[in-house]
Coordinates of N, CA and C in Angstrom, one line a residue:
Chain A
X1 N -7.1 -10.5 -20.4 CA -7.1 -9.4 -21.4 C -5.7 -8.7 -21.4
X2 N -5.6 -7.8 -22.3 CA -4.3 -7.1 -22.4 C -4.1 -6.2 -21.2
X3 N -2.8 -6.2 -20.7 CA -2.5 -5.4 -19.5 C -1.2 -4.7 -19.9
X4 N -1.2 -3.4 -19.5 CA 0.0 -2.6 -19.7 C 0.5 -2.1 -18.4
X5 N 1.7 -2.5 -18.0 CA 2.3 -2.2 -16.7 C 3.4 -1.2 -16.9
X6 N 3.5 -0.3 -16.0 CA 4.5 0.7 -16.1 C 5.2 0.9 -14.8
X7 N 6.6 0.9 -14.8 CA 7.4 1.1 -13.6 C 8.5 2.1 -13.9
X8 N 9.0 2.8 -12.9 CA 8.4 2.9 -11.5 C 7.1 3.8 -11.5
X9 N 6.4 3.8 -10.5 CA 5.2 4.6 -10.3 C 5.6 6.1 -10.0
X10 N 6.7 6.2 -9.3 CA 7.2 7.5 -8.9 C 8.7 7.6 -9.2
X11 N 9.2 8.7 -9.6 CA 10.6 8.9 -9.9 C 11.1 10.3 -9.4
X12 N 11.9 10.3 -8.3 CA 12.5 11.6 -7.9 C 13.9 11.7 -8.5
X13 N 14.1 12.7 -9.2 CA 15.4 12.9 -9.9 C 16.0 14.2 -9.6
X14 N 17.3 14.2 -9.4 CA 18.1 15.4 -9.2 C 18.3 16.0 -10.6
X15 N 18.1 17.4 -10.7 CA 18.3 18.0 -12.0 C 19.7 17.7 -12.5
X16 N 19.7 17.3 -13.8 CA 21.0 16.9 -14.4 C 21.2 15.4 -14.5
X17 N 20.5 14.7 -13.7 CA 20.6 13.2 -13.8 C 19.8 12.6 -14.9
X18 N 20.1 11.3 -15.2 CA 19.3 10.6 -16.1 C 18.3 9.7 -15.4
X19 N 17.3 9.3 -16.1 CA 16.4 8.2 -15.6 C 15.7 7.5 -16.7
X20 N 15.1 6.3 -16.4 CA 14.4 5.5 -17.4 C 13.1 5.1 -16.8
X21 N 12.0 5.1 -17.6 CA 10.8 4.5 -17.2 C 10.4 3.4 -18.1
X22 N 9.8 2.3 -17.6 CA 9.6 1.1 -18.4 C 8.2 0.8 -18.5
X23 N 7.8 0.2 -19.7 CA 6.5 -0.2 -20.0 C 6.5 -1.6 -20.4
X24 N 5.6 -2.5 -19.9 CA 5.6 -3.9 -20.2 C 4.1 -4.3 -20.5
X25 N 3.9 -5.1 -21.6 CA 2.6 -5.6 -21.9 C 2.6 -7.1 -21.8
X26 N 1.4 -7.6 -21.4 CA 1.2 -9.0 -21.3 C 1.0 -9.7 -22.7
X27 N 0.7 -8.9 -23.7 CA 0.5 -9.4 -25.1 C 1.3 -8.5 -26.1
X28 N 1.5 -9.1 -27.2 CA 2.2 -8.3 -28.3 C 1.4 -7.1 -28.7
X29 N 2.1 -6.0 -28.9 CA 1.5 -4.8 -29.3 C 1.7 -4.5 -30.7
X30 N 0.7 -3.9 -31.4 CA 0.9 -3.4 -32.7 C 1.6 -2.1 -32.8
X31 N 1.5 -1.3 -31.8 CA 2.2 -0.1 -31.6 C 2.2 0.4 -30.2
X32 N 3.1 1.3 -29.9 CA 3.0 1.9 -28.5 C 3.2 3.4 -28.6
X33 N 2.5 4.1 -27.8 CA 2.6 5.6 -27.8 C 3.0 6.0 -26.4
X34 N 3.7 7.2 -26.4 CA 4.0 7.8 -25.1 C 3.4 9.2 -25.0
X35 N 2.9 9.5 -23.9 CA 2.3 10.8 -23.6 C 2.9 11.4 -22.3
X36 N 2.8 12.7 -22.3 CA 3.3 13.4 -21.1 C 2.1 14.3 -20.6
X37 N 1.9 14.3 -19.2 CA 0.8 15.1 -18.6 C 1.5 15.9 -17.6
X38 N 1.4 17.2 -17.8 CA 1.9 18.2 -16.8 C 0.9 18.2 -15.6
X39 N 1.3 18.6 -14.4 CA 0.4 18.7 -13.3 C -0.8 19.6 -13.6
X40 N -2.0 19.1 -13.5 CA -3.2 19.9 -13.7 C -3.6 19.9 -15.2
X41 N -2.8 19.3 -16.1 CA -3.1 19.3 -17.5 C -3.7 18.1 -18.1
X42 N -3.6 18.0 -19.4 CA -4.1 16.8 -20.0 C -3.0 16.1 -20.7
X43 N -3.1 14.8 -21.0 CA -2.0 14.1 -21.7 C -1.7 14.7 -23.1
X44 N -0.5 14.8 -23.4 CA 0.0 15.3 -24.7 C 0.9 14.3 -25.3
X45 N 0.6 14.0 -26.6 CA 1.3 13.0 -27.3 C 2.8 13.4 -27.5
X46 N 3.7 12.4 -27.2 CA 5.1 12.6 -27.4 C 5.6 11.9 -28.7
X47 N 5.3 10.6 -28.8 CA 5.9 9.8 -29.9 C 5.1 8.5 -30.0
X48 N 5.3 7.8 -31.2 CA 4.7 6.5 -31.4 C 5.8 5.6 -32.0
X49 N 5.9 4.4 -31.5 CA 6.8 3.4 -32.0 C 6.0 2.2 -32.6
X50 N 6.4 1.7 -33.8 CA 5.6 0.7 -34.5 C 6.4 -0.5 -34.8
X51 N 7.7 -0.4 -35.1 CA 8.5 -1.5 -35.5 C 9.3 -2.1 -34.4
X52 N 9.4 -3.4 -34.5 CA 10.2 -4.2 -33.5 C 11.6 -3.6 -33.4
X53 N 12.1 -3.3 -32.2 CA 13.4 -2.8 -32.0 C 13.6 -1.4 -32.3
X54 N 12.6 -0.7 -32.6 CA 12.7 0.7 -33.0 C 13.2 1.6 -31.9
X55 N 14.0 2.6 -32.3 CA 14.5 3.6 -31.3 C 14.3 4.9 -32.0
X56 N 13.7 5.8 -31.2 CA 13.5 7.2 -31.7 C 14.0 8.2 -30.6
X57 N 14.5 9.3 -31.1 CA 15.0 10.3 -30.1 C 14.3 11.6 -30.4
X58 N 14.1 12.3 -29.3 CA 13.6 13.7 -29.3 C 14.4 14.5 -28.3
X59 N 15.4 15.1 -28.8 CA 16.3 15.9 -28.0 C 16.9 15.0 -26.9
X60 N 16.5 15.3 -25.6 CA 17.1 14.5 -24.5 C 16.3 13.2 -24.2
X61 N 15.2 13.0 -25.0 CA 14.4 11.8 -24.7 C 14.7 10.7 -25.8
X62 N 14.9 9.5 -25.3 CA 15.1 8.3 -26.2 C 14.0 7.3 -25.9
X63 N 13.3 6.9 -26.9 CA 12.2 5.9 -26.8 C 12.7 4.6 -27.5
X64 N 12.3 3.5 -26.9 CA 12.7 2.2 -27.5 C 11.5 1.3 -27.4
X65 N 11.4 0.5 -28.5 CA 10.3 -0.6 -28.6 C 11.1 -1.9 -28.6
X66 N 10.7 -2.8 -27.8 CA 11.4 -4.1 -27.7 C 11.3 -4.9 -28.9
X67 N 12.2 -5.9 -29.0 CA 12.2 -6.8 -30.2 C 10.9 -7.6 -30.3
X68 N 10.4 -8.0 -29.1 CA 9.2 -8.8 -29.1 C 7.9 -8.0 -29.1
X69 N 8.1 -6.7 -29.2 CA 7.0 -5.7 -29.2 C 6.1 -5.9 -28.0
X70 N 6.7 -6.2 -26.8 CA 5.9 -6.4 -25.6 C 6.4 -5.4 -24.5
X71 N 7.5 -4.7 -24.8 CA 8.0 -3.7 -23.8 C 8.5 -2.5 -24.5
X72 N 8.6 -1.4 -23.7 CA 9.1 -0.2 -24.3 C 9.8 0.6 -23.1
X73 N 10.6 1.5 -23.5 CA 11.2 2.4 -22.4 C 11.4 3.8 -22.9
X74 N 11.4 4.7 -21.9 CA 11.7 6.1 -22.2 C 12.8 6.5 -21.3
X75 N 13.9 7.0 -21.9 CA 15.1 7.4 -21.2 C 15.3 8.9 -21.3
X76 N 15.4 9.6 -20.2 CA 15.6 11.0 -20.3 C 17.0 11.3 -19.7
X77 N 17.8 12.0 -20.5 CA 19.2 12.4 -20.1 C 19.1 13.9 -19.6
X78 N 20.0 14.1 -18.6 CA 20.2 15.5 -18.1 C 18.9 16.2 -17.8
X79 N 18.2 15.5 -16.9 CA 16.8 16.0 -16.5 C 16.8 17.4 -16.2
X80 N 15.7 18.1 -16.6 CA 15.5 19.5 -16.3 C 14.2 19.7 -15.6
X81 N 14.0 20.8 -15.0 CA 12.7 21.0 -14.2 C 11.5 21.0 -15.2
X82 N 11.7 21.3 -16.4 CA 10.6 21.2 -17.4 C 10.2 19.8 -17.7
X83 N 10.9 18.8 -17.2 CA 10.6 17.4 -17.4 C 9.6 16.9 -16.4
X84 N 9.2 17.8 -15.4 CA 8.2 17.4 -14.4 C 6.9 17.0 -15.0
X85 N 6.3 16.0 -14.5 CA 5.0 15.5 -15.0 C 4.9 14.0 -14.9
X86 N 3.8 13.5 -15.5 CA 3.6 12.1 -15.5 C 3.7 11.6 -16.9
X87 N 4.4 10.5 -17.1 CA 4.7 10.0 -18.4 C 3.9 8.7 -18.6
X88 N 3.1 8.6 -19.6 CA 2.2 7.4 -19.8 C 2.7 6.7 -21.1
X89 N 2.7 5.4 -21.0 CA 2.8 4.6 -22.3 C 1.3 4.1 -22.6
X90 N 1.1 3.8 -23.8 CA -0.2 3.4 -24.2 C -0.1 2.4 -25.4
X91 N -0.7 1.3 -25.3 CA -0.5 0.3 -26.4 C -1.8 -0.3 -26.9
X92 N -1.7 -0.8 -28.1 CA -2.9 -1.4 -28.7 C -2.5 -2.7 -29.4
X93 N -3.3 -3.7 -29.3 CA -3.0 -5.0 -30.0 C -3.8 -5.1 -31.2
X94 N -3.5 -6.0 -32.1 CA -4.1 -6.1 -33.4 C -5.6 -6.6 -33.2
X95 N -5.9 -7.3 -32.1 CA -7.2 -7.8 -32.0 C -8.1 -6.9 -31.0
X96 N -7.5 -5.7 -30.7 CA -8.3 -4.8 -29.8 C -8.3 -3.4 -30.4
X97 N -8.6 -3.4 -31.7 CA -8.6 -2.1 -32.5 C -9.5 -1.1 -31.8
X98 N -9.0 0.1 -31.6 CA -9.8 1.1 -30.9 C -9.7 1.2 -29.4
X99 N -9.1 0.2 -28.8 CA -8.9 0.1 -27.4 C -7.5 0.4 -27.0
X100 N -7.1 1.6 -27.0 CA -5.7 2.0 -26.6 C -5.7 1.9 -25.1
X101 N -4.8 1.1 -24.6 CA -4.7 0.9 -23.2 C -3.5 1.6 -22.6
X102 N -3.8 2.3 -21.5 CA -2.7 3.1 -20.9 C -2.1 2.4 -19.7
X103 N -0.8 2.6 -19.5 CA -0.2 2.2 -18.3 C -0.6 3.2 -17.2
X104 N -0.2 2.9 -15.9 CA -0.6 3.7 -14.8 C 0.2 5.0 -14.7
X105 N 1.3 5.1 -15.5 CA 2.1 6.3 -15.5 C 3.3 6.3 -14.6
X106 N 4.3 7.1 -14.9 CA 5.4 7.4 -14.0 C 5.4 8.9 -13.7
X107 N 5.2 9.2 -12.4 CA 5.2 10.6 -12.0 C 6.6 11.0 -11.7
X108 N 7.1 12.0 -12.4 CA 8.5 12.5 -12.2 C 8.5 13.8 -11.5
X109 N 9.3 13.8 -10.5 CA 9.6 15.0 -9.7 C 11.1 15.4 -9.8
X110 N 11.4 16.6 -10.1 CA 12.7 17.0 -10.4 C 13.2 18.0 -9.3
X111 N 14.3 17.6 -8.6 CA 14.8 18.5 -7.6 C 15.9 19.4 -8.1
X112 N 15.8 20.7 -8.0 CA 16.8 21.6 -8.5 C 18.2 21.3 -7.9
Chain B
X1 N -8.5 26.4 -35.0 CA -9.2 25.2 -34.5 C -9.2 25.1 -33.0
X2 N -10.4 24.8 -32.4 CA -10.5 24.7 -31.0 C -9.9 23.3 -30.5
X3 N -9.9 22.3 -31.4 CA -9.5 21.0 -31.0 C -10.6 20.2 -30.3
X4 N -10.3 19.7 -29.1 CA -11.3 18.9 -28.4 C -11.7 19.8 -27.2
X5 N -13.0 20.0 -27.1 CA -13.6 20.9 -26.1 C -14.5 20.1 -25.2
X6 N -14.2 20.2 -23.9 CA -15.0 19.5 -22.9 C -15.7 20.5 -22.0
X7 N -16.9 20.3 -21.6 CA -17.6 21.1 -20.7 C -18.5 20.2 -19.8
X8 N -18.6 20.5 -18.5 CA -18.0 21.6 -17.8 C -16.6 21.2 -17.4
X9 N -15.8 22.2 -16.8 CA -14.5 21.9 -16.3 C -14.6 21.3 -14.9
X10 N -15.5 21.7 -14.1 CA -15.7 21.1 -12.8 C -17.2 20.9 -12.6
X11 N -17.5 19.8 -11.8 CA -18.9 19.5 -11.5 C -19.0 18.8 -10.1
X12 N -19.9 19.2 -9.3 CA -20.2 18.5 -8.1 C -21.6 17.9 -8.1
X13 N -21.8 16.6 -7.9 CA -23.1 16.0 -7.9 C -23.3 15.3 -6.6
X14 N -24.6 15.1 -6.3 CA -25.0 14.3 -5.2 C -25.3 12.9 -5.7
X15 N -25.1 11.9 -4.9 CA -25.4 10.5 -5.2 C -26.8 10.4 -5.8
X16 N -26.9 9.8 -6.9 CA -28.2 9.6 -7.5 C -28.6 10.6 -8.6
X17 N -27.9 11.7 -8.6 CA -28.2 12.7 -9.7 C -27.6 12.2 -11.0
X18 N -28.2 12.8 -12.1 CA -27.7 12.5 -13.4 C -27.1 13.7 -14.0
X19 N -26.2 13.5 -15.0 CA -25.7 14.6 -15.7 C -25.0 14.1 -17.0
X20 N -24.7 15.1 -17.9 CA -24.0 14.7 -19.1 C -22.8 15.6 -19.3
X21 N -21.7 14.9 -19.5 CA -20.4 15.6 -19.8 C -20.3 15.7 -21.3
X22 N -20.1 17.0 -21.7 CA -20.1 17.2 -23.2 C -18.7 17.2 -23.7
X23 N -18.6 16.7 -25.0 CA -17.3 16.7 -25.7 C -17.6 17.0 -27.1
X24 N -16.8 17.9 -27.7 CA -17.0 18.3 -29.1 C -15.6 18.5 -29.7
X25 N -15.4 18.0 -31.0 CA -14.2 18.2 -31.7 C -14.5 18.8 -33.1
X26 N -13.6 19.7 -33.5 CA -13.8 20.3 -34.8 C -12.7 19.9 -35.8
X27 N -12.2 18.8 -35.6 CA -11.1 18.3 -36.5 C -11.6 17.2 -37.5
X28 N -12.9 17.0 -37.5 CA -13.5 15.9 -38.3 C -12.9 14.5 -38.1
X29 N -12.6 14.3 -36.8 CA -12.1 13.0 -36.4 C -13.1 11.9 -36.4
X30 N -12.8 10.8 -36.9 CA -13.7 9.6 -36.9 C -13.9 9.1 -35.5
X31 N -12.7 8.9 -34.8 CA -12.7 8.2 -33.5 C -12.7 9.1 -32.4
X32 N -13.6 8.8 -31.4 CA -13.7 9.6 -30.2 C -13.8 8.6 -29.0
X33 N -13.3 9.0 -27.9 CA -13.3 8.1 -26.7 C -13.4 8.9 -25.4
X34 N -13.8 8.2 -24.4 CA -13.8 8.8 -23.0 C -13.0 7.9 -22.1
X35 N -12.1 8.6 -21.3 CA -11.3 8.0 -20.3 C -11.6 8.6 -18.9
X36 N -11.4 7.8 -17.9 CA -11.4 8.4 -16.6 C -10.0 8.2 -16.0
X37 N -9.6 9.2 -15.2 CA -8.2 9.1 -14.6 C -8.3 9.2 -13.1
X38 N -7.8 8.1 -12.5 CA -7.8 8.0 -11.0 C -6.4 7.9 -10.5
X39 N -6.0 8.4 -9.4 CA -4.7 8.3 -8.9 C -4.1 6.9 -8.9
X40 N -3.0 6.7 -9.5 CA -2.3 5.4 -9.5 C -2.9 4.4 -10.4
X41 N -3.9 4.8 -11.2 CA -4.5 3.9 -12.1 C -4.4 4.3 -13.6
X42 N -3.8 5.4 -13.9 CA -3.6 5.8 -15.2 C -5.0 6.2 -15.8
X43 N -5.1 6.1 -17.1 CA -6.3 6.4 -17.9 C -7.0 5.1 -18.3
X44 N -8.3 5.0 -17.9 CA -9.0 3.8 -18.2 C -10.1 4.1 -19.2
X45 N -10.2 3.4 -20.2 CA -11.2 3.6 -21.3 C -12.6 3.3 -20.9
X46 N -13.5 4.2 -21.0 CA -14.9 4.0 -20.6 C -15.7 3.5 -21.8
X47 N -15.8 4.3 -22.8 CA -16.5 4.0 -24.1 C -15.8 4.7 -25.2
X48 N -16.0 4.1 -26.4 CA -15.4 4.8 -27.6 C -16.3 4.6 -28.8
X49 N -16.0 5.4 -29.8 CA -16.8 5.4 -31.0 C -15.9 5.6 -32.2
X50 N -16.2 4.7 -33.2 CA -15.3 4.8 -34.4 C -16.0 5.6 -35.5
X51 N -17.2 6.1 -35.2 CA -17.8 7.0 -36.2 C -19.3 7.2 -35.8
X52 N -19.9 8.2 -36.4 CA -21.3 8.5 -36.1 C -22.2 7.3 -36.1
X53 N -23.0 7.1 -35.1 CA -23.9 6.0 -35.0 C -23.3 4.7 -34.4
X54 N -22.0 4.7 -34.1 CA -21.3 3.5 -33.7 C -20.6 3.8 -32.4
X55 N -21.0 3.0 -31.3 CA -20.3 3.1 -30.1 C -19.9 1.7 -29.5
X56 N -19.0 1.6 -28.6 CA -18.6 0.4 -28.1 C -18.0 0.6 -26.7
X57 N -18.0 -0.5 -25.9 CA -17.6 -0.4 -24.5 C -16.1 -0.5 -24.4
X58 N -15.5 0.2 -23.4 CA -14.1 0.0 -23.1 C -13.9 -0.8 -21.8
X59 N -12.9 -0.5 -21.0 CA -12.6 -1.3 -19.8 C -13.6 -1.2 -18.7
X60 N -14.1 0.1 -18.5 CA -15.0 0.4 -17.3 C -16.2 1.1 -17.8
X61 N -17.1 0.4 -18.5 CA -18.3 1.1 -19.0 C -19.5 1.2 -18.1
X62 N -19.5 0.4 -17.0 CA -20.7 0.4 -16.1 C -21.0 1.7 -15.5
X63 N -22.2 2.1 -15.6 CA -22.7 3.4 -15.0 C -22.6 4.5 -15.9
X64 N -22.2 4.3 -17.2 CA -22.0 5.3 -18.2 C -22.7 4.9 -19.5
X65 N -23.4 5.9 -20.1 CA -23.9 5.8 -21.4 C -23.3 6.8 -22.4
X66 N -23.3 6.4 -23.7 CA -22.8 7.3 -24.7 C -23.7 7.2 -25.9
X67 N -23.6 8.2 -26.8 CA -24.2 8.2 -28.1 C -23.3 9.0 -29.0
X68 N -23.5 8.8 -30.3 CA -22.7 9.5 -31.3 C -23.6 9.8 -32.5
X69 N -24.4 10.9 -32.3 CA -25.3 11.2 -33.4 C -24.7 12.0 -34.5
X70 N -23.6 12.7 -34.2 CA -22.8 13.5 -35.2 C -21.4 13.2 -35.0
X71 N -20.6 13.5 -36.1 CA -19.1 13.3 -36.0 C -18.5 14.1 -34.9
X72 N -19.1 15.3 -34.7 CA -18.4 16.3 -33.8 C -18.6 16.0 -32.3
X73 N -19.7 15.4 -32.0 CA -20.1 15.4 -30.5 C -20.1 13.9 -30.0
X74 N -19.7 13.8 -28.8 CA -19.7 12.5 -28.1 C -19.9 12.7 -26.6
X75 N -21.2 12.9 -26.2 CA -21.5 13.1 -24.8 C -21.4 11.8 -24.0
X76 N -21.1 12.0 -22.7 CA -21.0 10.9 -21.8 C -22.1 11.2 -20.7
X77 N -23.0 10.2 -20.5 CA -24.0 10.4 -19.5 C -23.9 9.5 -18.3
X78 N -24.1 10.1 -17.1 CA -24.1 9.4 -15.9 C -25.6 9.4 -15.5
X79 N -26.2 8.3 -15.4 CA -27.7 8.2 -15.2 C -28.0 8.4 -13.7
X80 N -27.1 7.8 -12.9 CA -27.3 7.8 -11.4 C -26.0 7.9 -10.8
X81 N -25.5 9.1 -10.5 CA -24.1 9.2 -10.0 C -23.8 8.5 -8.7
X82 N -22.6 7.9 -8.6 CA -22.2 7.2 -7.4 C -20.8 7.8 -7.0
X83 N -20.5 7.8 -5.7 CA -19.2 8.3 -5.2 C -18.0 7.7 -6.0
X84 N -18.1 6.4 -6.4 CA -17.1 5.7 -7.1 C -16.8 6.3 -8.5
X85 N -17.7 7.2 -8.9 CA -17.5 7.9 -10.2 C -16.8 9.2 -10.1
X86 N -16.4 9.6 -8.8 CA -15.5 10.7 -8.6 C -14.2 10.5 -9.3
X87 N -13.9 11.4 -10.3 CA -12.7 11.2 -11.1 C -12.5 12.4 -12.0
X88 N -11.4 12.3 -12.7 CA -11.2 13.3 -13.8 C -11.5 12.6 -15.1
X89 N -12.3 13.2 -15.9 CA -12.8 12.6 -17.2 C -12.1 13.3 -18.4
X90 N -11.6 12.5 -19.3 CA -11.0 13.1 -20.5 C -11.6 12.5 -21.7
X91 N -11.9 13.4 -22.6 CA -12.4 13.0 -23.9 C -11.2 13.1 -24.9
X92 N -11.2 12.2 -25.8 CA -10.0 12.2 -26.8 C -10.6 11.9 -28.2
X93 N -9.9 12.4 -29.2 CA -10.3 12.0 -30.6 C -9.0 11.8 -31.4
X94 N -9.2 11.1 -32.5 CA -8.2 10.9 -33.5 C -8.8 10.6 -34.8
X95 N -8.1 10.9 -35.9 CA -8.7 10.7 -37.2 C -8.9 9.2 -37.5
X96 N -7.9 8.4 -37.2 CA -8.0 7.0 -37.4 C -7.1 6.3 -36.4
X97 N -7.3 5.1 -35.9 CA -6.6 4.6 -34.8 C -5.2 4.0 -35.3
X98 N -5.0 3.9 -36.6 CA -3.8 3.3 -37.1 C -2.7 4.4 -37.0
X99 N -1.8 4.2 -36.1 CA -0.6 5.1 -36.0 C -0.9 6.5 -35.9
X100 N -1.9 6.9 -35.2 CA -2.2 8.3 -35.0 C -2.3 8.6 -33.5
X101 N -1.9 9.8 -33.1 CA -2.0 10.2 -31.7 C -3.3 10.7 -31.3
X102 N -3.7 10.4 -30.0 CA -4.9 11.0 -29.5 C -4.8 12.4 -29.2
X103 N -5.8 13.2 -29.4 CA -5.9 14.6 -29.0 C -6.9 14.7 -27.9
X104 N -6.4 15.1 -26.7 CA -7.2 15.2 -25.5 C -7.8 16.5 -25.3
X105 N -9.0 16.5 -24.7 CA -9.6 17.7 -24.1 C -9.0 18.1 -22.8
X106 N -9.4 19.2 -22.2 CA -8.8 19.6 -21.0 C -9.3 18.9 -19.7
X107 N -10.3 18.1 -19.9 CA -10.8 17.3 -18.8 C -11.9 18.0 -18.0
X108 N -12.7 17.1 -17.3 CA -13.8 17.5 -16.4 C -13.5 16.8 -15.1
X109 N -13.4 17.6 -14.0 CA -13.2 17.1 -12.7 C -14.5 17.0 -12.0
X110 N -14.9 15.7 -11.8 CA -16.2 15.4 -11.2 C -16.1 14.9 -9.8
X111 N -16.9 15.5 -8.9 CA -17.0 15.0 -7.5 C -18.4 14.6 -7.2
X112 N -18.6 13.4 -6.7 CA -19.9 12.9 -6.3 C -19.9 12.7 -4.8
X113 N -20.8 13.4 -4.2 CA -20.8 13.3 -2.7 C -22.0 12.4 -2.2

């Protein structure tokens, strides 16, 4: 069945540095979504990518969907303490409508 | 709008006890789902519903029952709790699954001893 893998599992970042988290699927995805979960909170939607090769930016966050629609990445520049949390990717295939599958998440810790 | 409301926030059960986790949304969303979150495993889909009267299984349905008698409510039932069901449970809803984000409730932290 469909599997969504996310790396790294943990990311320690110095404030001001950049980092990237990666998401890979074993099957082609119809779309991919990214969520952020603050410690003790619930996942909050960040963005959705639908088109092959799509790139979207939200301030210091850059999201990319691979050409084959099997992988995605989230790049954060000039990390701030407000970026602390766990970032999840979630994907769905055309033959698994309704079953949005989440990656295990990347837990980000920011050192001032 | 309250969004997605989950109750209770915390619950401790003994092995073999039963309980129902409540989930209600006031956004008239067609799709509702239950996830469990365990350390290092992300969010795993338990059951979902695409509308009133329709439910289906997700990745990890064993030990859980659901029903969807109204658009607003989607309760999750544990008939005989087991320690393996200790987890944080999230309910989520969305108007339609095509290109729409999930709205999550605040979660229920369940401990089974």
